[in-house]
Every structure is written in C-alpha cells, then in structure tokens.
mmCIF file of C-alpha atoms and ligand atoms in Angstrom:
data_model
loop_
_atom_site.group_PDB
_atom_site.id
_atom_site.type_symbol
_atom_site.label_atom_id
_atom_site.label_comp_id
_atom_site.label_asym_id
_atom_site.label_seq_id
_atom_site.Cartn_x
_atom_site.Cartn_y
_atom_site.Cartn_z
ATOM 1 C CA MET A 21 -19.186 -30.722 13.102
ATOM 2 C CA THR A 22 -17.891 -32.141 9.353
ATOM 3 C CA ASP A 23 -16.616 -30.239 6.719
ATOM 4 C CA ARG A 24 -20.163 -30.717 5.228
ATOM 5 C CA LEU A 25 -21.199 -27.659 2.687
ATOM 6 C CA TRP A 26 -24.315 -26.162 3.990
ATOM 7 C CA ASP A 27 -26.658 -24.188 1.965
ATOM 8 C CA VAL A 28 -27.378 -21.688 4.846
ATOM 9 C CA VAL A 29 -25.776 -21.433 8.279
ATOM 10 C CA VAL A 30 -27.902 -19.314 10.302
ATOM 11 C CA VAL A 31 -25.941 -17.450 13.331
ATOM 12 C CA GLY A 32 -28.798 -16.945 16.348
ATOM 13 C CA GLY A 33 -31.948 -19.403 17.380
ATOM 14 C CA GLY A 34 -33.939 -16.717 18.696
ATOM 15 C CA ALA A 35 -37.307 -15.824 17.055
ATOM 16 C CA ALA A 36 -35.267 -14.075 13.984
ATOM 17 C CA GLY A 37 -33.290 -17.272 13.342
ATOM 18 C CA LEU A 38 -35.894 -19.991 13.989
ATOM 19 C CA SER A 39 -37.965 -18.349 11.437
ATOM 20 C CA ALA A 40 -35.541 -18.103 8.748
ATOM 21 C CA ALA A 41 -34.291 -21.598 9.440
ATOM 22 C CA LEU A 42 -38.246 -22.219 9.348
ATOM 23 C CA VAL A 43 -39.188 -21.053 5.786
ATOM 24 C CA LEU A 44 -35.434 -22.993 4.646
ATOM 25 C CA GLY A 45 -36.308 -26.104 5.733
ATOM 26 C CA ARG A 46 -39.764 -26.087 4.193
ATOM 27 C CA ALA A 47 -37.696 -24.969 1.034
ATOM 28 C CA ARG A 48 -35.725 -27.952 1.736
ATOM 29 C CA ARG A 49 -32.249 -26.406 2.043
ATOM 30 C CA SER A 50 -29.315 -27.860 3.944
ATOM 31 C CA THR A 51 -29.586 -25.434 6.888
ATOM 32 C CA LEU A 52 -27.659 -24.998 10.206
ATOM 33 C CA VAL A 53 -28.600 -22.998 13.118
ATOM 34 C CA ILE A 54 -26.072 -22.301 15.563
ATOM 35 C CA ASP A 55 -27.189 -20.648 18.506
ATOM 36 C CA ARG A 56 -25.937 -19.652 21.775
ATOM 37 C CA GLY A 57 -29.309 -19.208 23.923
ATOM 38 C CA ARG A 58 -29.323 -16.664 25.495
ATOM 39 C CA GLN A 59 -32.389 -15.062 23.504
ATOM 40 C CA SER A 60 -32.645 -11.095 24.987
ATOM 41 C CA ASN A 61 -36.203 -11.313 26.187
ATOM 42 C CA LEU A 62 -35.835 -14.621 28.020
ATOM 43 C CA PRO A 63 -35.833 -12.687 31.662
ATOM 44 C CA ALA A 64 -39.722 -11.419 30.563
ATOM 45 C CA HIS A 65 -42.489 -13.395 32.214
ATOM 46 C CA GLY A 66 -43.967 -13.269 28.852
ATOM 47 C CA ILE A 67 -44.224 -11.597 25.119
ATOM 48 C CA GLY A 68 -46.016 -9.135 24.934
ATOM 49 C CA GLY A 69 -48.055 -8.144 21.279
ATOM 50 C CA LEU A 70 -46.813 -11.456 19.492
ATOM 51 C CA LEU A 71 -50.113 -12.851 17.958
ATOM 52 C CA GLY A 72 -50.530 -16.266 18.674
ATOM 53 C CA HIS A 73 -48.532 -16.340 21.883
ATOM 54 C CA ASP A 74 -49.574 -13.223 23.771
ATOM 55 C CA GLY A 75 -48.123 -12.741 26.886
ATOM 56 C CA ARG A 76 -46.666 -16.403 27.211
ATOM 57 C CA PRO A 77 -43.331 -17.271 28.277
ATOM 58 C CA PRO A 78 -40.779 -16.436 25.744
ATOM 59 C CA ALA A 79 -38.842 -19.682 26.132
ATOM 60 C CA GLU A 80 -42.166 -21.582 25.203
ATOM 61 C CA LEU A 81 -41.544 -19.805 22.033
ATOM 62 C CA TYR A 82 -38.245 -21.224 21.092
ATOM 63 C CA ALA A 83 -38.991 -24.562 22.151
ATOM 64 C CA SER A 84 -41.801 -25.107 19.960
ATOM 65 C CA GLY A 85 -39.949 -23.095 17.030
ATOM 66 C CA ARG A 86 -37.361 -25.693 17.729
ATOM 67 C CA ASP A 87 -39.789 -28.746 17.389
ATOM 68 C CA GLU A 88 -41.267 -26.997 14.459
ATOM 69 C CA LEU A 89 -38.001 -27.708 12.982
ATOM 70 C CA ARG A 90 -37.404 -31.147 13.401
ATOM 71 C CA LYS A 91 -39.365 -32.401 10.241
ATOM 72 C CA TYR A 92 -37.593 -30.430 8.081
ATOM 73 C CA SER A 93 -34.069 -30.126 6.836
ATOM 74 C CA VAL A 94 -32.738 -28.341 9.515
ATOM 75 C CA ASP A 95 -30.141 -28.857 12.280
ATOM 76 C CA VAL A 96 -29.894 -26.826 15.263
ATOM 77 C CA GLU A 97 -26.868 -26.895 17.081
ATOM 78 C CA ILE A 98 -25.877 -25.232 20.663
ATOM 79 C CA GLY A 99 -22.568 -23.011 20.163
ATOM 80 C CA THR A 100 -20.982 -19.738 19.722
ATOM 81 C CA VAL A 101 -19.613 -18.143 16.416
ATOM 82 C CA VAL A 102 -16.645 -16.314 16.566
ATOM 83 C CA ALA A 103 -15.363 -15.607 13.544
ATOM 84 C CA ALA A 104 -16.749 -15.528 9.741
ATOM 85 C CA SER A 105 -14.998 -14.968 6.607
ATOM 86 C CA GLY A 106 -15.253 -15.880 2.955
ATOM 87 C CA LYS A 107 -17.438 -14.754 0.348
ATOM 88 C CA ALA A 108 -21.057 -16.279 -1.287
ATOM 89 C CA ASP A 109 -21.008 -19.736 -2.098
ATOM 90 C CA ASP A 110 -18.176 -20.617 0.385
ATOM 91 C CA PHE A 111 -18.415 -19.003 3.638
ATOM 92 C CA THR A 112 -16.694 -20.634 6.874
ATOM 93 C CA LEU A 113 -17.977 -19.809 10.374
ATOM 94 C CA THR A 114 -15.432 -20.572 13.434
ATOM 95 C CA LEU A 115 -17.014 -21.473 16.331
ATOM 96 C CA ASP A 116 -15.643 -20.653 20.023
ATOM 97 C CA THR A 117 -14.790 -24.370 20.100
ATOM 98 C CA GLY A 118 -12.094 -23.963 17.064
ATOM 99 C CA ASP A 119 -14.586 -26.029 14.660
ATOM 100 C CA THR A 120 -15.598 -24.733 11.652
ATOM 101 C CA VAL A 121 -18.540 -25.154 9.280
ATOM 102 C CA ARG A 122 -19.154 -23.997 5.597
ATOM 103 C CA ALA A 123 -21.847 -22.583 4.179
ATOM 104 C CA ARG A 124 -22.794 -20.937 0.896
ATOM 105 C CA ARG A 125 -25.601 -18.229 2.897
ATOM 106 C CA ILE A 126 -25.253 -17.108 5.805
ATOM 107 C CA VAL A 127 -28.089 -15.127 8.065
ATOM 108 C CA LEU A 128 -27.115 -13.126 10.745
ATOM 109 C CA ALA A 129 -29.942 -13.030 13.934
ATOM 110 C CA ALA A 130 -27.563 -12.765 16.941
ATOM 111 C CA GLY A 131 -30.005 -10.295 18.189
ATOM 112 C CA MET A 132 -28.378 -7.160 19.994
ATOM 113 C CA ASP A 133 -27.535 -6.700 23.669
ATOM 114 C CA TYR A 134 -29.501 -4.361 25.714
ATOM 115 C CA THR A 135 -27.895 -2.071 28.593
ATOM 116 C CA TYR A 136 -30.142 -1.300 31.327
ATOM 117 C CA PRO A 137 -29.239 1.160 33.829
ATOM 118 C CA ASP A 138 -26.774 0.082 36.178
ATOM 119 C CA ILE A 139 -28.703 0.513 39.347
ATOM 120 C CA PRO A 140 -29.365 -2.005 41.909
ATOM 121 C CA GLY A 141 -32.777 -4.029 41.673
ATOM 122 C CA VAL A 142 -32.806 -3.080 37.842
ATOM 123 C CA ALA A 143 -31.180 -6.385 36.773
ATOM 124 C CA GLU A 144 -33.571 -8.729 39.082
ATOM 125 C CA LEU A 145 -36.550 -6.926 38.073
ATOM 126 C CA TRP A 146 -35.219 -6.264 33.852
ATOM 127 C CA GLY A 147 -38.328 -7.473 31.588
ATOM 128 C CA ARG A 148 -40.627 -7.652 34.048
ATOM 129 C CA SER A 149 -41.682 -4.416 36.030
ATOM 130 C CA VAL A 150 -38.465 -2.385 34.908
ATOM 131 C CA PHE A 151 -38.965 -2.555 30.984
ATOM 132 C CA HIS A 152 -37.490 -0.388 27.886
ATOM 133 C CA CYS A 153 -40.549 -0.901 25.834
ATOM 134 C CA PRO A 154 -44.444 -0.198 27.117
ATOM 135 C CA PHE A 155 -45.857 -1.967 24.225
ATOM 136 C CA CYS A 156 -44.501 -4.937 25.576
ATOM 137 C CA HIS A 157 -45.383 -4.580 29.376
ATOM 138 C CA GLY A 158 -47.548 -1.575 29.613
ATOM 139 C CA TRP A 159 -50.366 -3.682 29.576
ATOM 140 C CA GLU A 160 -49.455 -5.836 32.867
ATOM 141 C CA VAL A 161 -48.992 -2.445 34.552
ATOM 142 C CA GLN A 162 -51.511 -0.291 33.113
ATOM 143 C CA ASP A 163 -53.348 2.015 35.782
ATOM 144 C CA GLN A 164 -50.684 1.659 38.597
ATOM 145 C CA PRO A 165 -48.100 4.163 39.845
ATOM 146 C CA LEU A 166 -45.471 4.102 37.651
ATOM 147 C CA ALA A 167 -42.176 5.835 36.375
ATOM 148 C CA VAL A 168 -39.756 6.869 34.174
ATOM 149 C CA LEU A 169 -36.210 6.460 35.351
ATOM 150 C CA ASP A 170 -34.248 8.837 32.559
ATOM 151 C CA GLY A 171 -32.369 11.791 32.996
ATOM 152 C CA GLY A 172 -31.470 12.044 28.772
ATOM 153 C CA PRO A 173 -32.747 14.014 26.283
ATOM 154 C CA MET A 174 -35.817 11.197 25.720
ATOM 155 C CA ALA A 175 -37.258 11.943 28.934
ATOM 156 C CA GLU A 176 -40.290 13.659 28.311
ATOM 157 C CA HIS A 177 -41.189 11.587 25.375
ATOM 158 C CA ARG A 178 -40.859 8.650 27.462
ATOM 159 C CA VAL A 179 -43.265 9.989 30.116
ATOM 160 C CA GLN A 180 -45.895 10.982 27.188
ATOM 161 C CA LEU A 181 -45.843 7.658 26.101
ATOM 162 C CA LEU A 182 -45.882 5.691 29.320
ATOM 163 C CA SER A 183 -49.148 8.251 29.968
ATOM 164 C CA ASN A 184 -50.908 5.949 28.039
ATOM 165 C CA TRP A 185 -50.933 3.140 30.484
ATOM 166 C CA SER A 186 -51.160 5.013 33.604
ATOM 167 C CA ASP A 187 -52.227 8.789 34.584
ATOM 168 C CA ASP A 188 -49.872 8.230 37.395
ATOM 169 C CA VAL A 189 -46.310 8.876 36.117
ATOM 170 C CA VAL A 190 -43.701 10.235 37.524
ATOM 171 C CA LEU A 191 -40.136 11.523 35.720
ATOM 172 C CA LEU A 192 -37.026 10.631 37.756
ATOM 173 C CA THR A 193 -34.178 11.660 36.097
ATOM 174 C CA ASN A 194 -31.470 10.117 39.097
ATOM 175 C CA GLY A 195 -29.487 13.780 39.762
ATOM 176 C CA GLU A 196 -29.376 15.068 36.002
ATOM 177 C CA PRO A 197 -30.802 18.527 36.284
ATOM 178 C CA SER A 198 -34.208 19.215 34.627
ATOM 179 C CA GLU A 199 -36.869 21.374 33.547
ATOM 180 C CA ILE A 200 -39.735 19.018 32.580
ATOM 181 C CA PRO A 201 -42.907 19.883 35.341
ATOM 182 C CA GLY A 202 -42.740 17.369 38.020
ATOM 183 C CA ALA A 203 -39.426 15.751 37.450
ATOM 184 C CA ASP A 204 -37.732 14.486 40.861
ATOM 185 C CA THR A 205 -34.257 15.084 40.220
ATOM 186 C CA ARG A 206 -33.077 12.920 43.441
ATOM 187 C CA ARG A 207 -30.395 10.478 42.868
ATOM 188 C CA VAL A 208 -31.841 6.912 43.044
ATOM 189 C CA ALA A 209 -29.999 4.460 45.663
ATOM 190 C CA ARG A 210 -31.545 1.413 44.474
ATOM 191 C CA LEU A 211 -35.104 -0.082 43.713
ATOM 192 C CA SER A 212 -37.072 -2.007 46.770
ATOM 193 C CA VAL A 213 -37.828 -5.532 45.714
ATOM 194 C CA VAL A 214 -40.029 -7.601 47.917
ATOM 195 C CA GLY A 215 -40.817 -11.010 47.050
ATOM 196 C CA GLY A 216 -39.740 -10.695 43.371
ATOM 197 C CA GLU A 217 -41.842 -7.762 42.916
ATOM 198 C CA LEU A 218 -41.044 -4.039 42.800
ATOM 199 C CA GLU A 219 -42.037 -1.936 45.924
ATOM 200 C CA GLY A 220 -40.235 1.453 45.306
ATOM 201 C CA VAL A 221 -37.208 3.362 44.369
ATOM 202 C CA VAL A 222 -35.289 4.449 47.283
ATOM 203 C CA PHE A 223 -33.618 7.645 47.327
ATOM 204 C CA GLU A 224 -30.110 8.127 48.269
ATOM 205 C CA ASP A 225 -31.586 10.799 50.912
ATOM 206 C CA GLY A 226 -33.587 7.181 52.335
ATOM 207 C CA SER A 227 -36.824 8.042 51.456
ATOM 208 C CA THR A 228 -38.694 5.527 49.086
ATOM 209 C CA LEU A 229 -41.600 6.063 46.419
ATOM 210 C CA ARG A 230 -43.984 3.506 45.839
ATOM 211 C CA ARG A 231 -43.851 2.582 42.196
ATOM 212 C CA LYS A 232 -45.219 -0.829 40.800
ATOM 213 C CA GLY A 233 -43.524 -0.542 37.014
ATOM 214 C CA ILE A 234 -40.603 1.806 35.663
ATOM 215 C CA LEU A 235 -39.375 2.484 32.449
ATOM 216 C CA VAL A 236 -36.121 2.693 31.551
ATOM 217 C CA PRO A 237 -34.323 3.516 28.591
ATOM 218 C CA ALA A 238 -32.081 0.424 27.243
ATOM 219 C CA PRO A 239 -29.633 1.070 24.293
ATOM 220 C CA LEU A 240 -28.983 -1.623 21.971
ATOM 221 C CA SER A 241 -25.505 -2.541 20.633
ATOM 222 C CA GLN A 242 -24.143 -5.591 18.473
ATOM 223 C CA ARG A 243 -23.011 -8.746 20.589
ATOM 224 C CA SER A 244 -19.814 -9.130 18.205
ATOM 225 C CA ASP A 245 -18.161 -8.111 15.550
ATOM 226 C CA LEU A 246 -19.105 -10.819 12.968
ATOM 227 C CA ALA A 247 -21.118 -8.299 10.550
ATOM 228 C CA GLU A 248 -18.295 -6.383 10.732
ATOM 229 C CA GLN A 249 -15.575 -9.153 9.868
ATOM 230 C CA LEU A 250 -18.092 -10.143 6.759
ATOM 231 C CA GLY A 251 -17.971 -6.400 5.772
ATOM 232 C CA VAL A 252 -21.285 -5.641 6.333
ATOM 233 C CA THR A 253 -22.415 -2.129 6.537
ATOM 234 C CA PHE A 254 -24.253 -0.313 9.609
ATOM 235 C CA ALA A 255 -27.346 1.848 9.272
ATOM 236 C CA ASP A 256 -25.311 4.745 10.946
ATOM 237 C CA PRO A 257 -21.864 3.717 10.382
ATOM 238 C CA SER A 258 -20.555 6.100 13.458
ATOM 239 C CA PRO A 259 -19.863 3.911 16.050
ATOM 240 C CA ALA A 260 -20.645 1.195 14.327
ATOM 241 C CA SER A 261 -20.969 -1.620 17.078
ATOM 242 C CA LEU A 262 -24.114 0.476 18.496
ATOM 243 C CA ASN A 263 -26.189 0.556 15.708
ATOM 244 C CA PRO A 264 -28.210 -2.037 13.493
ATOM 245 C CA VAL A 265 -26.421 -3.377 10.804
ATOM 246 C CA ALA A 266 -28.161 -2.031 7.226
ATOM 247 C CA ALA A 267 -30.589 -4.837 5.331
ATOM 248 C CA ASP A 268 -33.080 -4.047 2.890
ATOM 249 C CA THR A 269 -36.497 -5.386 2.715
ATOM 250 C CA ARG A 270 -35.666 -8.591 1.860
ATOM 251 C CA ALA A 271 -33.181 -8.643 4.657
ATOM 252 C CA MET A 272 -30.487 -8.352 2.150
ATOM 253 C CA THR A 273 -26.762 -6.820 3.298
ATOM 254 C CA ASN A 274 -24.798 -5.046 1.296
ATOM 255 C CA VAL A 275 -22.332 -8.539 1.298
ATOM 256 C CA PRO A 276 -23.819 -10.897 -1.200
ATOM 257 C CA GLY A 277 -25.075 -13.964 0.327
ATOM 258 C CA VAL A 278 -25.475 -12.656 3.592
ATOM 259 C CA PHE A 279 -28.891 -11.327 5.486
ATOM 260 C CA ALA A 280 -29.422 -10.340 8.641
ATOM 261 C CA ALA A 281 -33.054 -10.838 10.683
ATOM 262 C CA GLY A 282 -34.136 -9.483 13.681
ATOM 263 C CA ASP A 283 -32.826 -6.960 16.443
ATOM 264 C CA ILE A 284 -29.316 -7.031 14.443
ATOM 265 C CA GLY A 285 -30.961 -5.234 11.757
ATOM 266 C CA ALA A 286 -33.741 -3.385 13.396
ATOM 267 C CA PRO A 287 -34.564 -0.066 13.863
ATOM 268 C CA MET A 288 -37.565 -0.994 16.314
ATOM 269 C CA PRO A 289 -37.077 -4.384 17.905
ATOM 270 C CA GLN A 290 -39.642 -6.426 18.774
ATOM 271 C CA VAL A 291 -40.580 -10.105 18.306
ATOM 272 C CA ALA A 292 -43.311 -10.117 15.744
ATOM 273 C CA ALA A 293 -40.616 -7.855 13.360
ATOM 274 C CA ALA A 294 -38.246 -10.372 13.920
ATOM 275 C CA VAL A 295 -40.311 -13.367 13.117
ATOM 276 C CA ALA A 296 -41.293 -11.304 10.009
ATOM 277 C CA THR A 297 -37.655 -10.386 8.665
ATOM 278 C CA GLY A 298 -36.367 -13.361 9.815
ATOM 279 C CA SER A 299 -38.906 -15.148 7.085
ATOM 280 C CA MET A 300 -38.040 -12.623 4.907
ATOM 281 C CA ALA A 301 -34.216 -13.668 5.211
ATOM 282 C CA GLY A 302 -35.104 -17.505 4.701
ATOM 283 C CA ASN A 303 -37.174 -16.503 1.776
ATOM 284 C CA ALA A 304 -34.651 -14.557 0.177
ATOM 285 C CA ALA A 305 -31.667 -16.843 1.054
ATOM 286 C CA VAL A 306 -33.471 -19.644 -0.881
ATOM 287 C CA GLN A 307 -34.122 -17.258 -4.226
ATOM 288 C CA THR A 308 -30.469 -16.372 -4.045
ATOM 289 C CA LEU A 309 -29.483 -20.083 -4.296
ATOM 290 C CA ILE A 310 -32.272 -20.532 -7.081
ATOM 291 C CA PHE A 311 -31.377 -17.767 -9.580
ATOM 292 C CA GLY A 312 -28.172 -16.307 -7.987
ATOM 293 C CA LEU A 313 -27.348 -13.435 -6.467
HETATM 294 C C1 LIG B 7 -36.296 -8.016 28.408
HETATM 295 C C2 LIG B 7 -36.729 -7.815 27.522
HETATM 296 C C3 LIG B 7 -37.966 -7.961 27.135
HETATM 297 C C4 LIG B 7 -38.297 -7.860 25.809
HETATM 298 N N1 LIG B 7 -40.414 -8.328 25.998
HETATM 299 C C5 LIG B 7 -40.588 -8.175 24.382
HETATM 300 C C6 LIG B 7 -41.914 -8.493 24.387
HETATM 301 O O1 LIG B 7 -42.722 -8.541 25.431
HETATM 302 N N2 LIG B 7 -42.751 -8.302 22.763
HETATM 303 C C7 LIG B 7 -41.892 -8.477 21.937
HETATM 304 O O2 LIG B 7 -42.534 -8.221 21.055
HETATM 305 N N3 LIG B 7 -40.108 -7.985 21.767
HETATM 306 C C8 LIG B 7 -40.136 -7.773 23.476
HETATM 307 N N4 LIG B 7 -38.629 -7.487 23.567
HETATM 308 C C9 LIG B 7 -38.076 -7.211 22.356
HETATM 309 C C10 LIG B 7 -37.698 -8.986 21.537
HETATM 310 O O3 LIG B 7 -37.059 -9.895 22.795
HETATM 311 C C11 LIG B 7 -36.218 -8.782 20.642
HETATM 312 O O4 LIG B 7 -37.062 -7.928 19.652
HETATM 313 C C12 LIG B 7 -36.248 -10.018 19.791
HETATM 314 O O5 LIG B 7 -35.680 -11.335 20.605
HETATM 315 C C13 LIG B 7 -35.446 -10.341 18.580
HETATM 316 O O6 LIG B 7 -35.152 -11.534 18.134
HETATM 317 P P1 LIG B 7 -33.977 -11.848 17.303
HETATM 318 O O7 LIG B 7 -33.855 -13.384 17.281
HETATM 319 O O8 LIG B 7 -33.431 -10.939 16.657
HETATM 320 O O9 LIG B 7 -32.925 -11.836 18.829
HETATM 321 P P2 LIG B 7 -32.545 -12.979 20.001
HETATM 322 O O10 LIG B 7 -33.943 -13.544 20.807
HETATM 323 O O11 LIG B 7 -31.649 -12.271 21.310
HETATM 324 O O12 LIG B 7 -31.747 -14.275 19.619
HETATM 325 C C14 LIG B 7 -30.547 -14.213 19.127
HETATM 326 C C15 LIG B 7 -29.862 -15.813 19.346
HETATM 327 O O13 LIG B 7 -28.912 -15.559 19.206
HETATM 328 C C16 LIG B 7 -27.957 -16.040 19.898
HETATM 329 N N5 LIG B 7 -26.210 -15.966 19.312
HETATM 330 C C17 LIG B 7 -25.841 -14.144 20.011
HETATM 331 N N6 LIG B 7 -24.726 -14.275 19.614
HETATM 332 C C18 LIG B 7 -24.492 -15.506 18.844
HETATM 333 C C19 LIG B 7 -23.349 -16.273 18.203
HETATM 334 N N7 LIG B 7 -22.231 -15.316 18.125
HETATM 335 N N8 LIG B 7 -23.203 -17.033 18.106
HETATM 336 C C20 LIG B 7 -24.125 -17.673 18.244
HETATM 337 N N9 LIG B 7 -25.787 -17.551 18.846
HETATM 338 C C21 LIG B 7 -25.342 -16.472 18.865
HETATM 339 C C22 LIG B 7 -28.343 -15.141 21.624
HETATM 340 O O14 LIG B 7 -27.586 -16.141 22.458
HETATM 341 C C23 LIG B 7 -29.858 -15.536 21.332
HETATM 342 O O15 LIG B 7 -30.021 -16.937 21.426
HETATM 343 C C24 LIG B 7 -38.101 -7.474 24.468
HETATM 344 C C25 LIG B 7 -36.769 -7.423 24.788
HETATM 345 C C26 LIG B 7 -36.057 -7.298 26.322
HETATM 346 C C27 LIG B 7 -34.397 -7.276 26.414
#
C-alpha cells in the first residue's frame, strides 16, 4: 500500500462495508475496503430474509458485491486494521502487517462477534440448526420439534418468539432454576450431531431429547477497539466493548469524518439493515466531502 490519501477507507467488507463502497464508487470517490474476510454469517447455509438473495449462501452475496465494485474507483484488499488515529481529512489506519493507509473519511463496518453457548456440538451446527435469530433461520425448521437453550432472563421471551414457527418448543435452562411452566432444568452435556445435522440434546443424565432446531442467546461484542481509539462513543458506555457504537440515522458517529455501518452500530443485527446503513454511510461520507463536515 502507498502513501496515497484515499477519500474513504472502509474497515470491513461484509454487507455493510460493500454497500458503503458501492455508493462511494458510484460517486467517483477513491475508496479502499480493507477486509479480514470473516463475515459473521458465513457458517449459515443461506441468508434468511434478504430481498433478492433470500435463502442463498452468504459467500455468494459477498462475491457478487465485490464483483459489482470492480468497475468503480474502489479497491478491495484482504487485511486487518489494528489501529486508527488522526482527524477528518487526515486519518491514518495501521494494518497488522505494519502497513499504513491514509484517508479523509473512515467507515467502520467491521461487524461484531457473536458469542454462542460453549456446549459441544453448538459450534458445528452454528448458523444452521443452532441459531440466535428465528427471523433468519426459523422458516427452515418450521413445524419441527425445537428447543430454546437459555437459562437467562430472556428465556420466556425466546420461547414465545420461537412458538411463531412451531407448536413444539421446549425450554432447556441447562441447570438454571426456572418457574416457567414446562421448563426442563437438567444440565446439557452436548448436542448429538448425525451426518452434520442435529439429532437431539444429550443431558448429563445420559438421556436424549430429539430436536431439529435450537434457539440460543448469542451476545454481541466489538471485534476490536478501533472505534474507541478514534474516540467514537457507544450506545451504552458500560462496558463499551459489548455495545454497538452510537451512530445517527445518517450513520455518522460523534467523531467528524467517522461513520459506522452494519452490526457495529446496530441494535438489531440483520443483513438488510447492514446494507441499508452501509448505503447511508457511503452517502453521508460523500456529502461531507462535497459540502464539508
Ligand atoms: C451464524 C449467523 C447467521 C446469520 N444469519 C442471518 C440471516 O440469515 N439473515 C440476516 O439478515 N442476518 C443474519 N445474521 C446477521 C448478519 O450476519 C449480520 O447482521 C451481518 O453480517 C452484519 O454485516 P456487517 O457487514 O456489519 O458485518 P460482517 O458481515 O461480520 O462483516 C464484517 C467484515 O469486517 C471484517 N473485519 C472485522 N474486523 C476487521 C478489521 N479490524 N480489519 C479489517 N476487516 C475487519 C470481518 O472479517 C468481516 O469480513 C446472522 C449472523 C450469524 C452470526
């Protein structure tokens, strides 16, 4: 990478970052997308609920998004940004290789980490028969025997929500006491996986409950402290790393010249929302380059 001053550097090449880059490219703004290439939903078979791409593999969306950028003034580089400093019109971003790039504006679109329960079998089925979002994956397991695996305060809410997709929903609290009618409080040992599919939930007492899908909580956290390094404020300041950054309806943060799009600033993470806020961030960044901050 050179000492070139880009109009905009976009950190992250998921739905949000690529959407921002498309708007920036079409506005003829020199744009560099730096992407680590680990979009959150890659383990899923398909993206549920994205108009024009419903049920199709996530990787196809990112590949076609990158293809669409080729004819515009956008470069996409594989890399990881580890540090950010400076101010509007002269930000510096440092990659893990030690390379630096300079930008007049920054779009933060690095997504968030999802932490799913640490139970054997969950990682193998994550984003398919074990999921955190019934709007994304409920259709695929509709009318099947399902479970909510959650011993926390949102358990009953999740049971009610998932009951929209099936009449057979069991709450498993994994050892936590519960007064919710029908709750099974036994400790879960592992998930039984046969041929890559969920067969059931195996309890510590050795018995198995056959299930086809499981809804779990998956709290989100920031993937890095880039936003903090730039002085961006969070929606809820304590503890900042667990919260989305605060961005207004134009995807602008409190730091002039820094925009945030996608999960990194989303109260309700969805691909459609990431595309929308990415588009907004691209649009707003261009306007600030034309009219000033
Ligand atoms: C398993 C799973 C399944 C899901 N299924 C659905 C679904 O069916 N429908 C739906 O609407 N939503 C779904 N979601 C939510 C959806 O994936 C997210 O809302 C969406 O991916 C957010 O897009 P994003 O661009 O903000 O982040 P991401 O898609 O995560 O993209 C961020 C990109 O930035 C890169 N990055 C991170 N840090 C850096 C850095 N420091 N430097 C450079 N690059 C960096 C990452 O590697 C990644 O490539 C699912 C989520 C999960 C976890």
